[in-house]
């Protein structure tokens, strides 16, 4: 368990609540977004400089900012998609942060809880698209080249706000050619839905009993392989997405106490705690990290089974789930670590944000050994 070590390299206190952090591709910079006490939003760009962080730029926005992604941006153009508390989706050019956004649309009624983006820097994997999930219960897919209207709108049939579930997590996947693509969404009641965007059909749904805080495919631009889902009360599920059974769906492996802190003697202690985020390592899709409500971060390694599917008596194939091994656990903060991002360019370099108004640059060693 001690071969992988995560070290807090730099800690930077902020004067606002940080909601999301993202590395800027092909650079030693990251962007941090959040909310000031007076309700305005803030975008900050930090650069690593010999063991310290330099604030390169800071811009204040009209409304608090909640979520962001570079997924739909080309490598040469630093276009950051941002969702805010008023339901507006905007794409900003980081070279000209003061200028009006490159793309802007009123996406949701109320806060945009989550967004994901795809298609910017990948080849032969379809159009650049941004998916947003909001408090209004709808999931919408946007093409930055098409103004005003979403490409797809996945909403509950009922117009009654009480019947609509809050969408907390979204993620793209299965985008292995120009036409295939799915979007996975998680809701506050534990519903998990997988929608095929090519046919606009619900491909699979399940319920994991607790509200879903994060969903992520291990890779967006390959045939569906694995899906990690984290929930309230310390739940972590990893689904094997290669084989779907008509009744039983996808096979999964579960961990139940992932949000709690781990003592120095390796004993899990404290109350059940939310798993706020899950992020796969860009350089190895079988390693991922979880950020817990007790301020802890855990690194996991997924082991595949000998056979990934088995034939049942009726002749239908059913998936077989693998096993999870915890490589490392560390407590970084007294508050939840709710946002985390691996550097796409340097293996083991990461940045995370927590509710103690601090961003931390982390270095993880020996990931290449697994």
GROMACS .gro file of C-alpha atoms in nm:
model
  370
    1UNK     CA    1   0.000   0.000   0.000
    2UNK     CA    2   0.293   0.238   0.060
    3UNK     CA    3   0.439   0.232  -0.291
    4UNK     CA    4   0.215   0.521  -0.399
    5UNK     CA    5   0.250   0.842  -0.195
    6UNK     CA    6   0.056   1.165  -0.236
    7UNK     CA    7   0.225   1.479  -0.104
    8UNK     CA    8   0.071   1.825  -0.064
    9UNK     CA    9   0.327   2.033  -0.252
   10UNK     CA   10   0.175   2.385  -0.237
   11UNK     CA   11  -0.123   2.516  -0.041
   12UNK     CA   12  -0.286   2.843  -0.145
   13UNK     CA   13  -0.551   3.015   0.068
   14UNK     CA   14  -0.827   3.197  -0.119
   15UNK     CA   15  -1.070   3.472  -0.026
   16UNK     CA   16  -1.365   3.295  -0.191
   17UNK     CA   17  -1.534   2.953  -0.193
   18UNK     CA   18  -1.368   2.743  -0.463
   19UNK     CA   19  -1.609   2.522  -0.659
   20UNK     CA   20  -1.394   2.382  -0.939
   21UNK     CA   21  -1.028   2.356  -1.043
   22UNK     CA   22  -0.892   2.252  -1.383
   23UNK     CA   23  -0.542   2.225  -1.532
   24UNK     CA   24  -0.495   2.427  -1.849
   25UNK     CA   25  -0.379   2.172  -2.111
   26UNK     CA   26  -0.013   2.190  -2.223
   27UNK     CA   27   0.089   2.431  -1.946
   28UNK     CA   28   0.196   2.454  -1.582
   29UNK     CA   29  -0.114   2.663  -1.505
   30UNK     CA   30  -0.452   2.580  -1.357
   31UNK     CA   31  -0.776   2.772  -1.335
   32UNK     CA   32  -0.984   2.803  -1.017
   33UNK     CA   33  -1.346   2.921  -1.017
   34UNK     CA   34  -1.586   2.993  -0.735
   35UNK     CA   35  -1.805   3.233  -0.545
   36UNK     CA   36  -1.725   3.546  -0.347
   37UNK     CA   37  -1.920   3.619  -0.025
   38UNK     CA   38  -2.120   3.895  -0.201
   39UNK     CA   39  -2.251   3.645  -0.460
   40UNK     CA   40  -2.029   3.734  -0.755
   41UNK     CA   41  -1.820   3.477  -0.941
   42UNK     CA   42  -1.444   3.469  -0.975
   43UNK     CA   43  -1.200   3.312  -1.223
   44UNK     CA   44  -0.834   3.288  -1.121
   45UNK     CA   45  -0.540   3.152  -1.318
   46UNK     CA   46  -0.240   3.027  -1.118
   47UNK     CA   47   0.100   2.922  -1.250
   48UNK     CA   48   0.353   2.690  -1.084
   49UNK     CA   49   0.681   2.870  -1.024
   50UNK     CA   50   0.960   2.687  -0.837
   51UNK     CA   51   0.758   2.558  -0.546
   52UNK     CA   52   0.524   2.857  -0.530
   53UNK     CA   53   0.204   2.966  -0.701
   54UNK     CA   54   0.188   3.291  -0.898
   55UNK     CA   55  -0.152   3.449  -0.958
   56UNK     CA   56  -0.145   3.526  -1.331
   57UNK     CA   57  -0.494   3.668  -1.372
   58UNK     CA   58  -0.812   3.727  -1.177
   59UNK     CA   59  -1.148   3.831  -1.320
   60UNK     CA   60  -1.477   3.882  -1.138
   61UNK     CA   61  -1.804   3.773  -1.300
   62UNK     CA   62  -2.161   3.881  -1.234
   63UNK     CA   63  -2.284   3.552  -1.082
   64UNK     CA   64  -2.118   3.279  -0.874
   65UNK     CA   65  -1.954   3.009  -1.088
   66UNK     CA   66  -2.013   2.639  -1.016
   67UNK     CA   67  -1.851   2.406  -1.271
   68UNK     CA   68  -1.610   2.415  -1.566
   69UNK     CA   69  -1.436   2.208  -1.836
   70UNK     CA   70  -1.180   2.237  -2.116
   71UNK     CA   71  -1.316   1.923  -2.288
   72UNK     CA   72  -1.467   2.101  -2.591
   73UNK     CA   73  -1.164   2.328  -2.642
   74UNK     CA   74  -0.890   2.273  -2.897
   75UNK     CA   75  -0.539   2.246  -2.748
   76UNK     CA   76  -0.426   2.576  -2.899
   77UNK     CA   77  -0.733   2.774  -2.791
   78UNK     CA   78  -0.787   2.786  -2.416
   79UNK     CA   79  -1.167   2.797  -2.414
   80UNK     CA   80  -1.316   2.724  -2.072
   81UNK     CA   81  -1.684   2.624  -2.051
   82UNK     CA   82  -1.838   2.751  -1.725
   83UNK     CA   83  -2.179   2.703  -1.563
   84UNK     CA   84  -2.307   2.954  -1.307
   85UNK     CA   85  -2.565   2.983  -1.028
   86UNK     CA   86  -2.814   3.164  -1.254
   87UNK     CA   87  -2.831   2.879  -1.507
   88UNK     CA   88  -2.610   3.042  -1.771
   89UNK     CA   89  -2.354   2.843  -1.970
   90UNK     CA   90  -2.064   3.051  -2.104
   91UNK     CA   91  -1.742   2.968  -2.288
   92UNK     CA   92  -1.456   3.209  -2.208
   93UNK     CA   93  -1.130   3.254  -2.394
   94UNK     CA   94  -0.863   3.257  -2.120
   95UNK     CA   95  -0.641   3.482  -2.337
   96UNK     CA   96  -0.914   3.747  -2.316
   97UNK     CA   97  -1.099   3.681  -1.992
   98UNK     CA   98  -1.228   4.039  -1.968
   99UNK     CA   99  -1.395   4.016  -2.309
  100UNK     CA  100  -1.752   3.888  -2.355
  101UNK     CA  101  -1.778   3.508  -2.373
  102UNK     CA  102  -1.716   3.327  -2.702
  103UNK     CA  103  -2.045   3.138  -2.650
  104UNK     CA  104  -2.328   3.210  -2.410
  105UNK     CA  105  -2.671   3.058  -2.350
  106UNK     CA  106  -2.934   3.052  -2.074
  107UNK     CA  107  -2.918   2.678  -2.022
  108UNK     CA  108  -3.125   2.602  -1.710
  109UNK     CA  109  -3.378   2.748  -1.468
  110UNK     CA  110  -3.164   2.789  -1.157
  111UNK     CA  111  -2.815   2.666  -1.083
  112UNK     CA  112  -2.608   2.449  -1.320
  113UNK     CA  113  -2.480   2.180  -1.083
  114UNK     CA  114  -2.246   2.004  -1.320
  115UNK     CA  115  -2.107   2.002  -1.672
  116UNK     CA  116  -1.882   1.789  -1.889
  117UNK     CA  117  -1.734   1.854  -2.233
  118UNK     CA  118  -1.583   1.647  -2.513
  119UNK     CA  119  -1.457   1.662  -2.870
  120UNK     CA  120  -1.213   1.952  -2.855
  121UNK     CA  121  -0.875   1.783  -2.880
  122UNK     CA  122  -0.967   1.427  -2.982
  123UNK     CA  123  -0.953   1.310  -3.344
  124UNK     CA  124  -1.239   1.121  -3.515
  125UNK     CA  125  -1.450   1.126  -3.201
  126UNK     CA  126  -1.737   1.349  -3.303
  127UNK     CA  127  -1.830   1.714  -3.263
  128UNK     CA  128  -1.732   1.934  -2.967
  129UNK     CA  129  -2.020   1.921  -2.720
  130UNK     CA  130  -2.096   2.035  -2.366
  131UNK     CA  131  -2.348   1.858  -2.141
  132UNK     CA  132  -2.502   2.040  -1.844
  133UNK     CA  133  -2.711   1.913  -1.553
  134UNK     CA  134  -2.922   2.152  -1.349
  135UNK     CA  135  -3.136   2.189  -1.040
  136UNK     CA  136  -3.439   2.197  -1.272
  137UNK     CA  137  -3.384   1.823  -1.331
  138UNK     CA  138  -3.295   1.850  -1.698
  139UNK     CA  139  -2.979   1.737  -1.879
  140UNK     CA  140  -2.895   1.932  -2.195
  141UNK     CA  141  -2.631   1.879  -2.461
  142UNK     CA  142  -2.494   2.192  -2.631
  143UNK     CA  143  -2.284   2.242  -2.943
  144UNK     CA  144  -2.074   2.563  -2.908
  145UNK     CA  145  -2.113   2.616  -3.285
  146UNK     CA  146  -2.495   2.630  -3.256
  147UNK     CA  147  -2.646   2.925  -3.064
  148UNK     CA  148  -2.954   2.927  -2.841
  149UNK     CA  149  -3.091   2.571  -2.872
  150UNK     CA  150  -2.955   2.250  -2.720
  151UNK     CA  151  -2.866   1.955  -2.944
  152UNK     CA  152  -3.045   1.725  -2.699
  153UNK     CA  153  -3.272   1.793  -2.402
  154UNK     CA  154  -3.326   1.507  -2.155
  155UNK     CA  155  -3.597   1.625  -1.916
  156UNK     CA  156  -3.861   1.467  -1.692
  157UNK     CA  157  -4.208   1.452  -1.849
  158UNK     CA  158  -4.368   1.628  -1.551
  159UNK     CA  159  -4.362   2.008  -1.539
  160UNK     CA  160  -4.422   2.002  -1.163
  161UNK     CA  161  -4.099   2.116  -0.988
  162UNK     CA  162  -4.167   1.881  -0.693
  163UNK     CA  163  -4.162   1.578  -0.925
  164UNK     CA  164  -3.832   1.680  -1.088
  165UNK     CA  165  -3.515   1.535  -0.940
  166UNK     CA  166  -3.205   1.751  -0.897
  167UNK     CA  167  -2.933   1.644  -1.146
  168UNK     CA  168  -2.598   1.639  -0.963
  169UNK     CA  169  -2.358   1.466  -1.204
  170UNK     CA  170  -2.313   1.420  -1.579
  171UNK     CA  171  -2.045   1.261  -1.797
  172UNK     CA  172  -1.981   1.177  -2.163
  173UNK     CA  173  -1.856   0.839  -2.282
  174UNK     CA  174  -1.845   0.578  -2.561
  175UNK     CA  175  -1.734   0.842  -2.814
  176UNK     CA  176  -1.507   0.602  -3.004
  177UNK     CA  177  -1.611   0.715  -3.356
  178UNK     CA  178  -1.774   1.024  -3.511
  179UNK     CA  179  -2.132   0.905  -3.449
  180UNK     CA  180  -2.143   0.705  -3.124
  181UNK     CA  181  -2.178   0.892  -2.794
  182UNK     CA  182  -2.358   0.841  -2.463
  183UNK     CA  183  -2.423   1.068  -2.168
  184UNK     CA  184  -2.456   0.937  -1.814
  185UNK     CA  185  -2.642   1.139  -1.551
  186UNK     CA  186  -2.680   1.097  -1.174
  187UNK     CA  187  -2.958   1.243  -0.960
  188UNK     CA  188  -3.018   1.334  -0.596
  189UNK     CA  189  -3.239   1.028  -0.534
  190UNK     CA  190  -2.974   0.782  -0.654
  191UNK     CA  191  -3.108   0.739  -1.008
  192UNK     CA  192  -2.840   0.666  -1.268
  193UNK     CA  193  -2.936   0.701  -1.636
  194UNK     CA  194  -2.740   0.619  -1.950
  195UNK     CA  195  -2.872   0.786  -2.266
  196UNK     CA  196  -2.756   0.697  -2.617
  197UNK     CA  197  -2.718   1.030  -2.798
  198UNK     CA  198  -2.706   0.868  -3.141
  199UNK     CA  199  -3.057   0.721  -3.110
  200UNK     CA  200  -3.175   0.952  -2.828
  201UNK     CA  201  -3.289   0.650  -2.627
  202UNK     CA  202  -3.253   0.552  -2.264
  203UNK     CA  203  -3.005   0.264  -2.283
  204UNK     CA  204  -2.994   0.167  -1.914
  205UNK     CA  205  -3.104   0.294  -1.573
  206UNK     CA  206  -3.036   0.189  -1.217
  207UNK     CA  207  -3.074   0.322  -0.864
  208UNK     CA  208  -2.790   0.323  -0.609
  209UNK     CA  209  -3.014   0.436  -0.314
  210UNK     CA  210  -2.806   0.746  -0.227
  211UNK     CA  211  -2.769   1.074  -0.415
  212UNK     CA  212  -2.502   1.059  -0.688
  213UNK     CA  213  -2.229   1.322  -0.651
  214UNK     CA  214  -2.000   1.226  -0.941
  215UNK     CA  215  -1.993   1.002  -1.249
  216UNK     CA  216  -1.698   0.949  -1.482
  217UNK     CA  217  -1.606   0.707  -1.757
  218UNK     CA  218  -1.244   0.594  -1.738
  219UNK     CA  219  -1.201   0.727  -2.094
  220UNK     CA  220  -1.452   0.929  -2.294
  221UNK     CA  221  -1.310   0.855  -2.639
  222UNK     CA  222  -1.303   0.474  -2.636
  223UNK     CA  223  -1.572   0.206  -2.643
  224UNK     CA  224  -1.741   0.209  -2.302
  225UNK     CA  225  -1.511   0.030  -2.058
  226UNK     CA  226  -1.570   0.132  -1.695
  227UNK     CA  227  -1.790   0.384  -1.517
  228UNK     CA  228  -1.712   0.514  -1.168
  229UNK     CA  229  -2.001   0.651  -0.959
  230UNK     CA  230  -1.970   0.812  -0.616
  231UNK     CA  231  -2.255   0.888  -0.376
  232UNK     CA  232  -2.360   1.035  -0.044
  233UNK     CA  233  -2.283   0.825   0.268
  234UNK     CA  234  -1.953   0.695   0.130
  235UNK     CA  235  -2.066   0.486  -0.167
  236UNK     CA  236  -1.836   0.407  -0.460
  237UNK     CA  237  -1.949   0.190  -0.752
  238UNK     CA  238  -1.741   0.084  -1.051
  239UNK     CA  239  -1.945  -0.063  -1.337
  240UNK     CA  240  -1.799  -0.283  -1.610
  241UNK     CA  241  -1.962  -0.128  -1.919
  242UNK     CA  242  -1.853  -0.385  -2.178
  243UNK     CA  243  -2.138  -0.637  -2.132
  244UNK     CA  244  -2.500  -0.539  -2.073
  245UNK     CA  245  -2.750  -0.802  -1.959
  246UNK     CA  246  -3.113  -0.743  -2.065
  247UNK     CA  247  -3.245  -0.777  -1.706
  248UNK     CA  248  -2.946  -0.733  -1.474
  249UNK     CA  249  -2.777  -0.448  -1.662
  250UNK     CA  250  -2.406  -0.393  -1.601
  251UNK     CA  251  -2.197  -0.573  -1.339
  252UNK     CA  252  -2.048  -0.357  -1.063
  253UNK     CA  253  -1.814  -0.364  -0.765
  254UNK     CA  254  -1.909  -0.160  -0.455
  255UNK     CA  255  -1.714   0.006  -0.173
  256UNK     CA  256  -1.913   0.142   0.119
  257UNK     CA  257  -1.690   0.350   0.350
  258UNK     CA  258  -1.496   0.554   0.096
  259UNK     CA  259  -1.572   0.902   0.233
  260UNK     CA  260  -1.443   0.839   0.586
  261UNK     CA  261  -1.098   0.932   0.708
  262UNK     CA  262  -0.831   0.669   0.754
  263UNK     CA  263  -0.631   0.675   1.076
  264UNK     CA  264  -0.253   0.636   1.092
  265UNK     CA  265  -0.303   0.271   1.182
  266UNK     CA  266  -0.522   0.215   0.876
  267UNK     CA  267  -0.847   0.199   1.074
  268UNK     CA  268  -1.149   0.368   0.916
  269UNK     CA  269  -1.313   0.603   1.166
  270UNK     CA  270  -1.585   0.865   1.188
  271UNK     CA  271  -1.938   0.891   1.054
  272UNK     CA  272  -2.040   0.799   0.701
  273UNK     CA  273  -1.918   1.068   0.470
  274UNK     CA  274  -1.996   1.181   0.114
  275UNK     CA  275  -1.765   1.091  -0.174
  276UNK     CA  276  -1.767   1.423  -0.356
  277UNK     CA  277  -1.560   1.351  -0.664
  278UNK     CA  278  -1.401   1.071  -0.865
  279UNK     CA  279  -1.130   1.131  -1.128
  280UNK     CA  280  -0.941   0.879  -1.342
  281UNK     CA  281  -0.571   0.922  -1.407
  282UNK     CA  282  -0.524   1.038  -1.771
  283UNK     CA  283  -0.211   0.823  -1.812
  284UNK     CA  284  -0.366   0.502  -1.670
  285UNK     CA  285  -0.739   0.442  -1.689
  286UNK     CA  286  -0.737   0.175  -1.415
  287UNK     CA  287  -0.618   0.418  -1.144
  288UNK     CA  288  -0.858   0.678  -1.005
  289UNK     CA  289  -0.889   0.907  -0.706
  290UNK     CA  290  -1.184   0.981  -0.475
  291UNK     CA  291  -1.230   1.295  -0.266
  292UNK     CA  292  -1.414   1.247   0.062
  293UNK     CA  293  -1.628   1.458   0.292
  294UNK     CA  294  -1.382   1.421   0.580
  295UNK     CA  295  -1.105   1.592   0.379
  296UNK     CA  296  -0.947   1.265   0.271
  297UNK     CA  297  -0.824   1.158  -0.072
  298UNK     CA  298  -0.788   0.792  -0.172
  299UNK     CA  299  -0.618   0.643  -0.475
  300UNK     CA  300  -0.768   0.320  -0.613
  301UNK     CA  301  -0.653   0.057  -0.860
  302UNK     CA  302  -0.909  -0.153  -1.046
  303UNK     CA  303  -0.816  -0.516  -1.116
  304UNK     CA  304  -0.995  -0.685  -1.405
  305UNK     CA  305  -1.134  -1.037  -1.353
  306UNK     CA  306  -0.993  -1.332  -1.547
  307UNK     CA  307  -1.300  -1.329  -1.774
  308UNK     CA  308  -1.499  -1.009  -1.813
  309UNK     CA  309  -1.820  -1.190  -1.909
  310UNK     CA  310  -1.989  -1.523  -1.842
  311UNK     CA  311  -2.262  -1.710  -2.026
  312UNK     CA  312  -2.580  -1.779  -1.831
  313UNK     CA  313  -2.799  -2.087  -1.873
  314UNK     CA  314  -3.028  -1.905  -2.117
  315UNK     CA  315  -2.727  -1.832  -2.341
  316UNK     CA  316  -2.714  -1.458  -2.265
  317UNK     CA  317  -2.385  -1.294  -2.167
  318UNK     CA  318  -2.352  -1.122  -1.829
  319UNK     CA  319  -2.065  -0.900  -1.720
  320UNK     CA  320  -1.827  -0.991  -1.438
  321UNK     CA  321  -1.703  -0.709  -1.212
  322UNK     CA  322  -1.340  -0.679  -1.105
  323UNK     CA  323  -1.196  -0.584  -0.767
  324UNK     CA  324  -1.075  -0.258  -0.615
  325UNK     CA  325  -0.744  -0.213  -0.435
  326UNK     CA  326  -0.672   0.100  -0.233
  327UNK     CA  327  -0.319   0.216  -0.319
  328UNK     CA  328  -0.300   0.517  -0.088
  329UNK     CA  329  -0.510   0.727   0.151
  330UNK     CA  330  -0.426   1.063   0.299
  331UNK     CA  331  -0.614   1.339   0.481
  332UNK     CA  332  -0.547   1.681   0.327
  333UNK     CA  333  -0.803   1.901   0.497
  334UNK     CA  334  -1.060   1.923   0.775
  335UNK     CA  335  -1.325   2.008   0.513
  336UNK     CA  336  -1.451   1.804   0.215
  337UNK     CA  337  -1.221   1.775  -0.088
  338UNK     CA  338  -1.495   1.832  -0.345
  339UNK     CA  339  -1.302   1.909  -0.663
  340UNK     CA  340  -0.992   1.740  -0.803
  341UNK     CA  341  -0.810   1.740  -1.137
  342UNK     CA  342  -0.512   1.538  -1.262
  343UNK     CA  343  -0.265   1.713  -1.490
  344UNK     CA  344  -0.304   1.574  -1.845
  345UNK     CA  345   0.065   1.642  -1.917
  346UNK     CA  346   0.253   1.530  -1.602
  347UNK     CA  347   0.171   1.195  -1.445
  348UNK     CA  348   0.104   1.231  -1.074
  349UNK     CA  349   0.064   1.610  -1.070
  350UNK     CA  350  -0.279   1.718  -0.948
  351UNK     CA  351  -0.471   2.009  -0.801
  352UNK     CA  352  -0.764   1.993  -0.560
  353UNK     CA  353  -1.001   2.237  -0.392
  354UNK     CA  354  -1.177   2.205  -0.058
  355UNK     CA  355  -1.437   2.394   0.145
  356UNK     CA  356  -1.170   2.545   0.372
  357UNK     CA  357  -1.114   2.795   0.085
  358UNK     CA  358  -0.783   2.640  -0.014
  359UNK     CA  359  -0.642   2.496  -0.335
  360UNK     CA  360  -0.361   2.243  -0.306
  361UNK     CA  361  -0.112   2.130  -0.567
  362UNK     CA  362  -0.040   1.762  -0.510
  363UNK     CA  363   0.241   1.535  -0.625
  364UNK     CA  364   0.184   1.159  -0.641
  365UNK     CA  365   0.481   0.924  -0.671
  366UNK     CA  366   0.523   0.573  -0.813
  367UNK     CA  367   0.203   0.569  -1.020
  368UNK     CA  368   0.409   0.424  -1.306
  369UNK     CA  369   0.462   0.103  -1.103
  370UNK     CA  370   0.096  -0.004  -1.145
   0.00000   0.00000   0.00000
